[in-house]
Amino acid sequence: MTYQNSNSKDIRHVFILGSKSIGQYGGFETFVSNLIEEHKEEPFIKYHIICKANGIGYMDESKLAGIRNVRKDKKGLIYEFTYKNAHVRKLKCPPIGAAVAVYYDCAALSYCIRYCKKKKISRPIFYVLACRIGPFIKHYKNQIKRLGGKYYLNPDGHEWKRAKWNKMIRCYWKWSERRMVEHSDLVICDSKNIEKYIKDEYAASKTTFIPYGAETNISKLEDNDTEYIKWMNSKKLDEFKYYLIIGRFVPENNYETMIREFMKSHTSKDLVIVTNIDRSSLIELDKKIHFKKDSRIKFVGTVYNPELLKKIRENAYGYIHGHEVGGTNPSLLEALASTSLNMLLDVSFNKEVGENAALYWNKNKGDLSRLIDKVDHMSEEERSKYDSMAKKRIKDAYNWSYIGDEYKRVWFSEGFGDS
């Protein structure tokens, strides 16, 4: 389809639901930030991003540069703004524990449907991230059809396998996944392995594969940048004398295994852990593995400046990745794009991304510690080889320009998104 007519009816309105925020920790949050960046100059794509106004992972607009069209409530709190030409709406959520994710997605869909009716938006696309609201999706799908719109789904990874859920909740996630796939007009998978699973498990015919992305351009910060030097000094770190872990502190990311194995290794380098762990979780972890006795282990909190984070990646000796549940993980892509040496947990999702550009470890006792000891003495020539292969992997398969074009193809494809 060509879309050069400036008529407002030709604008494709895409409502993205399921991301807690924009650009903060989490795969979907990173994805949303990069997608709207890629399409910020597209006059015929209008994104509407729904975010959380409170609770874990809420949208903190102070972390974003250049917001405009700000609207505030009677208390002076921002609830709506424009960012990179995307309309962003924050929704307040009640404190109802794990069920808040279901409430949030339903509230977001209800808001978007009302918004379309109010603004008389024709043929909107509702892109739902993750499979949380299976019991209610038929109800919303019927309303979307009446708008002339489409419901697209990104199933994420295997939510029903996550260790934090009990058996009953896992059964709910699996059943919810089935319902959401069955009612979708298109399932967009960020992993070939996930797409195969969706096709095999649910006989889904309308699927497409579009990965997450990363960029191989180096950080804008120089080695003598004041902010970078201040951060490194505050953590007592030296360049290329630390291994790095970045990601959410959740069981399926295997922090306990990685730290325990690192403690067994003989390296003199530090282990820098960039994560959002709270004090009680740190205390619990220390009871299990006594990491505080090892001065090499450094929990350094979160880093929201993307250029600083990229610089920290670039100057790490190696990156250790322990994610094992589903999908193409943004932190893995960013590591391959920036860090010379990457050591990944040996599961299909990670091998699909890393291929021969990374080294692999398993959860058997001693496996990761032996790998750390091995790479600790790797020659510069071999490190350079892995560095080149990793960056080539990102440039060939995971660059944001290609991904942006793929999403544009889906938004405007013949048959209104059928692919």
Coordinates of C-alpha atoms in Angstrom, one line a residue:
M1 CA 0.0 0.0 0.0
T2 CA 1.2 3.5 -0.8
Y3 CA 0.5 6.2 1.8
Q4 CA 1.5 9.6 0.4
N5 CA -1.9 11.2 0.7
S6 CA -1.9 13.8 3.5
N7 CA -5.6 13.2 4.3
S8 CA -5.9 12.5 8.0
K9 CA -8.0 9.5 7.3
D10 CA -5.0 7.8 5.9
I11 CA -3.1 8.1 9.2
R12 CA -2.7 4.7 10.9
H13 CA -3.5 5.1 14.6
V14 CA -1.6 2.4 16.5
F15 CA -2.5 1.9 20.2
I16 CA 0.2 0.0 22.1
L17 CA -0.9 -1.5 25.4
G18 CA 1.0 -3.6 27.9
S19 CA 4.2 -1.5 28.4
K20 CA 4.5 -0.1 31.9
S21 CA 6.5 2.9 30.7
I22 CA 8.7 4.1 27.9
G23 CA 12.4 3.4 28.0
Q24 CA 12.7 2.1 31.5
Y25 CA 13.7 -1.4 32.6
G26 CA 11.9 -4.2 30.7
G27 CA 11.8 -5.6 27.2
F28 CA 8.5 -4.1 26.1
E29 CA 9.5 -0.7 27.6
T30 CA 12.8 -0.7 25.6
F31 CA 10.9 -1.9 22.5
V32 CA 8.3 0.9 22.7
S33 CA 11.0 3.6 23.2
N34 CA 12.9 2.5 20.1
L35 CA 9.9 1.9 17.9
I36 CA 8.5 5.4 18.4
E37 CA 12.1 6.8 17.9
E38 CA 12.3 5.0 14.6
H39 CA 8.9 6.4 13.4
K40 CA 9.1 9.9 15.0
E41 CA 9.2 11.5 11.5
E42 CA 6.5 9.3 9.9
P43 CA 3.5 11.6 9.2
F44 CA 1.2 8.7 8.5
I45 CA 1.8 6.7 11.7
K46 CA 0.4 8.0 15.0
Y47 CA 1.3 6.0 18.1
H48 CA -0.8 6.1 21.3
I49 CA 1.2 4.6 24.2
I50 CA -0.6 3.6 27.4
C51 CA 1.6 3.6 30.6
K52 CA 1.2 3.1 34.3
A53 CA 0.8 6.2 36.5
N54 CA 1.8 4.4 39.7
G55 CA 3.0 1.1 41.0
I56 CA 6.0 -1.0 40.0
G57 CA 7.6 0.2 36.8
Y58 CA 5.4 3.3 36.5
M59 CA 6.0 6.0 33.8
D60 CA 8.3 8.6 35.2
E61 CA 8.3 11.3 32.5
S62 CA 11.2 13.1 34.2
K63 CA 13.4 10.4 32.7
L64 CA 12.4 11.5 29.2
A65 CA 13.8 14.5 27.3
G66 CA 11.5 16.8 25.2
I67 CA 8.0 16.0 26.3
R68 CA 5.4 18.5 25.3
N69 CA 1.6 19.0 25.2
V70 CA 1.6 18.2 28.9
R71 CA -1.7 17.9 30.7
K72 CA -2.1 17.8 34.5
D73 CA -4.8 16.8 36.9
K74 CA -6.2 18.9 39.7
K75 CA -3.3 17.8 42.0
G76 CA -0.8 19.0 39.4
L77 CA 0.3 15.5 38.4
I78 CA 1.0 14.8 34.7
Y79 CA -1.3 12.3 33.1
E80 CA -0.9 12.9 29.4
F81 CA 1.8 14.3 27.1
T82 CA 3.4 14.0 23.7
Y83 CA 6.8 12.3 23.3
K84 CA 8.6 12.0 19.9
N85 CA 5.2 12.5 18.2
A86 CA 3.6 9.7 20.2
H87 CA 0.5 10.5 22.4
V88 CA 1.2 9.1 25.9
R89 CA -1.5 8.5 28.4
K90 CA -0.9 7.4 32.0
L91 CA -3.5 5.3 33.8
K92 CA -3.7 5.0 37.6
C93 CA -3.9 1.4 38.9
P94 CA -5.3 0.2 42.3
P95 CA -3.0 -1.6 44.7
I96 CA -4.3 -5.2 44.1
G97 CA -1.1 -7.2 43.9
A98 CA -0.4 -9.4 40.9
A99 CA -3.9 -8.9 39.5
V100 CA -3.0 -5.3 38.7
A101 CA -1.5 -6.4 35.4
V102 CA -4.9 -7.8 34.3
Y103 CA -6.7 -4.6 35.5
Y104 CA -4.2 -2.4 33.8
D105 CA -4.6 -4.0 30.3
C106 CA -8.4 -4.0 30.6
A107 CA -8.4 -0.4 31.7
A108 CA -6.0 0.5 28.9
L109 CA -8.1 -1.2 26.2
S110 CA -11.3 0.5 27.5
Y111 CA -9.6 3.9 27.4
C112 CA -8.3 3.4 23.9
I113 CA -11.7 2.3 22.6
R114 CA -13.4 5.3 24.2
Y115 CA -10.7 7.5 22.7
C116 CA -11.3 6.2 19.2
K117 CA -15.0 6.8 19.5
K118 CA -14.5 10.3 20.8
K119 CA -11.9 11.2 18.2
K120 CA -13.8 9.3 15.4
I121 CA -10.6 7.3 14.6
S122 CA -11.2 4.8 11.8
R123 CA -9.4 1.5 11.4
P124 CA -7.3 1.7 14.5
I125 CA -4.8 -1.0 15.4
F126 CA -4.7 -2.2 19.0
Y127 CA -1.3 -3.8 19.6
V128 CA -1.4 -5.8 22.9
L129 CA 1.9 -6.8 24.5
A130 CA 1.7 -10.1 26.4
C131 CA -1.2 -12.5 27.1
R132 CA -2.7 -11.3 30.4
I133 CA -6.4 -10.7 29.6
G134 CA -7.6 -13.9 27.9
P135 CA -11.0 -14.1 29.8
F136 CA -11.9 -10.6 28.5
I137 CA -10.4 -10.5 25.1
K138 CA -13.5 -11.6 23.1
H139 CA -15.5 -8.7 24.7
Y140 CA -12.9 -6.2 23.6
K141 CA -12.4 -7.8 20.2
N142 CA -16.1 -7.3 19.4
Q143 CA -15.8 -3.6 20.2
I144 CA -12.6 -3.3 18.1
K145 CA -14.4 -4.9 15.2
R146 CA -17.3 -2.4 15.5
L147 CA -14.6 0.4 15.2
G148 CA -13.4 -1.2 12.0
G149 CA -10.1 -1.9 13.8
K150 CA -7.7 -4.8 14.3
Y151 CA -6.3 -6.6 17.4
Y152 CA -2.7 -7.6 17.1
L153 CA -0.8 -9.5 19.7
N154 CA 2.8 -9.9 20.8
P155 CA 2.7 -13.0 23.0
D156 CA 6.1 -12.2 24.6
G157 CA 7.8 -15.4 25.9
H158 CA 6.5 -18.2 28.0
E159 CA 4.9 -16.3 30.9
W160 CA 3.3 -19.5 32.2
K161 CA 6.8 -20.9 32.8
R162 CA 8.0 -18.0 35.1
A163 CA 9.2 -19.2 38.5
K164 CA 7.5 -16.4 40.4
W165 CA 4.0 -17.8 39.6
N166 CA 2.3 -20.6 41.6
K167 CA 0.7 -23.5 39.7
M168 CA -2.7 -21.9 39.6
I169 CA -1.5 -18.7 38.1
R170 CA 0.6 -20.6 35.6
C171 CA -2.5 -22.4 34.5
Y172 CA -4.2 -19.1 34.1
W173 CA -1.4 -17.6 32.0
K174 CA -1.4 -20.7 29.7
W175 CA -5.2 -20.6 29.2
S176 CA -5.1 -16.8 28.7
E177 CA -2.4 -17.2 26.1
R178 CA -4.6 -19.6 24.1
R179 CA -7.6 -17.2 24.2
M180 CA -5.6 -14.2 23.2
V181 CA -4.0 -16.0 20.3
E182 CA -7.3 -17.5 19.1
H183 CA -9.0 -14.1 18.9
S184 CA -6.0 -12.1 17.4
D185 CA -6.0 -10.8 13.8
L186 CA -2.2 -11.2 13.8
V187 CA 0.4 -12.6 16.2
I188 CA 3.7 -10.7 16.0
C189 CA 6.5 -12.8 17.5
D190 CA 9.9 -11.3 18.4
S191 CA 11.5 -14.8 18.3
K192 CA 11.4 -17.5 15.6
N193 CA 11.2 -20.1 18.4
I194 CA 8.1 -18.3 19.8
E195 CA 6.5 -18.1 16.4
K196 CA 7.1 -21.9 15.9
Y197 CA 5.6 -22.6 19.3
I198 CA 2.5 -20.4 18.6
K199 CA 2.0 -22.1 15.2
D200 CA 2.5 -25.6 16.7
E201 CA 0.5 -25.2 19.9
Y202 CA -2.5 -23.3 18.6
A203 CA -2.4 -23.9 14.8
A204 CA -2.2 -20.2 14.3
S205 CA -2.0 -19.2 10.7
K206 CA -1.7 -15.4 11.0
T207 CA 1.7 -14.9 12.5
T208 CA 4.8 -12.9 11.5
F209 CA 8.3 -12.6 12.9
I210 CA 9.7 -9.2 13.8
P211 CA 12.6 -9.1 16.3
Y212 CA 13.6 -6.5 18.7
G213 CA 16.7 -4.4 17.7
A214 CA 19.8 -2.7 18.8
E215 CA 22.3 -0.3 17.3
T216 CA 26.1 -0.8 17.1
N217 CA 27.0 2.9 17.2
I218 CA 29.3 3.7 20.1
S219 CA 28.3 5.7 23.1
K220 CA 28.3 9.5 22.7
L221 CA 30.3 9.8 26.0
E222 CA 34.0 10.1 25.8
D223 CA 36.3 8.2 28.1
N224 CA 37.0 11.4 30.0
D225 CA 33.3 12.3 30.3
T226 CA 32.6 13.8 33.7
E227 CA 29.4 11.8 34.4
Y228 CA 31.0 8.5 33.3
I229 CA 34.2 9.0 35.4
K230 CA 32.1 10.0 38.4
W231 CA 30.0 6.9 38.1
M232 CA 33.0 4.6 37.6
N233 CA 34.8 6.2 40.6
S234 CA 31.7 5.9 42.8
K235 CA 31.5 2.2 42.2
K236 CA 35.3 1.8 42.4
L237 CA 35.6 0.2 39.0
D238 CA 38.3 0.1 36.3
E239 CA 37.7 -0.2 32.6
F240 CA 37.8 -3.8 31.3
K241 CA 38.2 -5.1 34.8
Y242 CA 34.6 -6.1 35.4
Y243 CA 32.0 -8.5 34.1
L244 CA 28.5 -7.2 33.7
I245 CA 24.9 -8.3 34.3
I246 CA 22.0 -6.1 33.4
G247 CA 18.3 -7.0 33.7
R248 CA 15.3 -7.4 36.1
F249 CA 16.0 -9.3 39.3
V250 CA 13.5 -12.2 38.7
P251 CA 14.1 -15.9 39.2
E252 CA 14.0 -16.9 35.5
N253 CA 17.0 -14.6 34.9
N254 CA 19.1 -16.8 37.1
Y255 CA 20.9 -14.2 39.2
E256 CA 21.5 -16.6 42.0
T257 CA 23.2 -19.1 39.7
M258 CA 25.4 -16.5 38.0
I259 CA 26.6 -14.9 41.2
R260 CA 27.2 -18.2 42.9
E261 CA 29.2 -19.4 39.9
F262 CA 31.1 -16.1 39.7
M263 CA 32.1 -16.5 43.3
K264 CA 33.6 -19.9 42.5
S265 CA 35.7 -18.5 39.7
H266 CA 39.3 -17.4 40.2
T267 CA 39.0 -14.1 38.4
S268 CA 40.3 -10.9 40.1
K269 CA 37.8 -8.8 38.1
D270 CA 34.5 -7.5 39.6
L271 CA 31.0 -8.5 38.8
V272 CA 28.9 -5.4 38.2
I273 CA 25.1 -6.0 38.5
V274 CA 22.8 -3.3 37.1
T275 CA 19.3 -4.2 38.3
N276 CA 16.3 -2.9 40.3
I277 CA 16.7 -5.2 43.3
D278 CA 15.2 -4.0 46.6
R279 CA 16.8 -4.2 50.0
S280 CA 14.7 -7.2 51.3
S281 CA 15.6 -9.2 48.2
L282 CA 19.3 -8.5 48.7
I283 CA 19.1 -9.7 52.3
E284 CA 17.3 -12.9 51.2
L285 CA 19.9 -13.5 48.5
D286 CA 22.8 -13.0 50.9
K287 CA 21.3 -15.5 53.3
K288 CA 21.4 -18.1 50.4
I289 CA 24.8 -17.5 48.9
H290 CA 26.6 -15.0 51.2
F291 CA 27.7 -12.8 48.4
K292 CA 28.5 -9.9 50.7
K293 CA 31.6 -11.7 51.8
D294 CA 33.0 -11.5 48.2
S295 CA 34.2 -7.9 47.5
R296 CA 34.0 -8.5 43.8
I297 CA 30.2 -8.7 43.8
K298 CA 28.8 -5.2 43.2
F299 CA 25.1 -4.4 43.0
V300 CA 25.2 -0.8 41.6
G301 CA 21.5 0.0 41.2
T302 CA 19.9 1.2 38.0
V303 CA 21.2 3.4 35.2
Y304 CA 18.6 5.3 33.2
N305 CA 21.0 7.4 31.0
P306 CA 21.2 5.2 27.8
E307 CA 24.5 6.7 26.8
L308 CA 26.1 6.0 30.2
L309 CA 24.7 2.5 30.1
K310 CA 26.1 1.9 26.7
K311 CA 29.5 3.2 27.9
I312 CA 29.4 0.8 30.8
R313 CA 28.6 -2.1 28.4
E314 CA 31.5 -1.1 26.1
N315 CA 34.1 -1.0 28.8
A316 CA 33.1 -4.3 30.4
Y317 CA 35.4 -7.2 30.0
G318 CA 32.5 -9.5 29.4
Y319 CA 28.7 -9.7 29.7
I320 CA 26.9 -12.6 31.4
H321 CA 23.3 -13.3 30.4
G322 CA 21.1 -15.7 32.3
H323 CA 17.6 -15.1 30.8
E324 CA 15.9 -18.4 30.0
V325 CA 12.1 -17.7 29.5
G326 CA 11.1 -16.7 26.0
G327 CA 11.6 -14.2 23.3
T328 CA 14.4 -12.0 22.0
N329 CA 15.7 -10.1 25.0
P330 CA 16.7 -6.4 24.5
S331 CA 19.5 -6.5 27.0
L332 CA 21.1 -9.4 25.1
L333 CA 20.9 -7.5 21.8
E334 CA 22.4 -4.4 23.5
A335 CA 25.2 -6.5 24.9
L336 CA 26.0 -8.1 21.5
A337 CA 26.0 -4.6 20.1
S338 CA 28.4 -3.1 22.7
T339 CA 30.3 -5.7 24.7
S340 CA 33.2 -7.6 23.1
L341 CA 32.6 -10.9 24.9
N342 CA 29.2 -12.4 25.7
M343 CA 28.5 -15.5 27.8
L344 CA 24.9 -16.7 27.4
L345 CA 22.8 -19.3 29.1
D346 CA 22.5 -22.2 26.6
V347 CA 18.7 -22.1 25.8
S348 CA 17.1 -21.9 22.3
F349 CA 16.1 -18.2 22.6
N350 CA 19.6 -17.1 23.4
K351 CA 21.3 -19.3 20.8
E352 CA 18.8 -18.0 18.1
V353 CA 20.1 -14.5 18.8
G354 CA 23.8 -15.1 19.5
E355 CA 24.6 -18.0 17.2
N356 CA 28.4 -18.3 16.9
A357 CA 29.0 -14.8 18.1
A358 CA 28.8 -15.7 21.8
L359 CA 30.0 -18.3 24.3
Y360 CA 27.5 -20.5 26.2
W361 CA 27.1 -22.0 29.6
N362 CA 24.6 -24.3 31.4
K363 CA 23.3 -24.4 35.0
N364 CA 25.3 -27.5 36.0
K365 CA 27.5 -26.7 39.0
G366 CA 30.9 -25.4 37.9
D367 CA 30.1 -24.8 34.2
L368 CA 29.9 -21.0 34.3
S369 CA 32.8 -20.6 36.7
R370 CA 35.0 -22.7 34.4
L371 CA 33.9 -20.6 31.5
I372 CA 34.7 -17.4 33.4
D373 CA 38.2 -18.7 34.2
K374 CA 38.7 -19.6 30.6
V375 CA 37.7 -16.3 29.1
D376 CA 39.6 -14.4 31.8
H377 CA 42.8 -15.4 30.0
M378 CA 41.5 -15.1 26.5
S379 CA 43.8 -13.4 24.0
E380 CA 43.0 -10.0 22.6
E381 CA 42.9 -11.5 19.1
E382 CA 40.2 -14.0 20.1
R383 CA 38.2 -11.3 22.0
S384 CA 38.4 -9.1 18.9
K385 CA 37.1 -12.0 16.8
Y386 CA 34.0 -12.4 19.0
D387 CA 33.5 -8.6 19.1
S388 CA 33.4 -8.4 15.3
M389 CA 31.0 -11.4 15.0
A390 CA 28.7 -10.0 17.6
K391 CA 28.4 -6.6 15.9
K392 CA 27.9 -8.2 12.5
R393 CA 25.1 -10.3 14.0
I394 CA 23.3 -7.2 15.2
K395 CA 23.9 -5.3 11.9
D396 CA 22.6 -8.2 9.8
A397 CA 19.5 -9.3 11.8
Y398 CA 18.6 -6.9 14.6
N399 CA 19.1 -3.3 13.4
W400 CA 16.2 -0.9 14.3
S401 CA 15.9 0.6 10.8
Y402 CA 15.0 -2.9 9.4
I403 CA 12.6 -3.5 12.3
G404 CA 10.9 -0.1 11.9
D405 CA 10.4 -0.9 8.2
E406 CA 8.9 -4.3 9.1
Y407 CA 6.4 -2.7 11.5
K408 CA 5.5 -0.1 8.9
R409 CA 4.9 -3.0 6.5
V410 CA 2.5 -4.6 9.0
W411 CA 0.7 -1.4 9.9
F412 CA 0.0 -0.6 6.2
S413 CA 0.0 -4.0 4.5
E414 CA -2.7 -5.0 2.0
G415 CA -5.7 -6.5 3.7
F416 CA -5.1 -4.2 6.6
G417 CA -2.3 -6.0 8.3
D418 CA -2.8 -9.6 7.1
S419 CA 0.7 -10.9 6.4

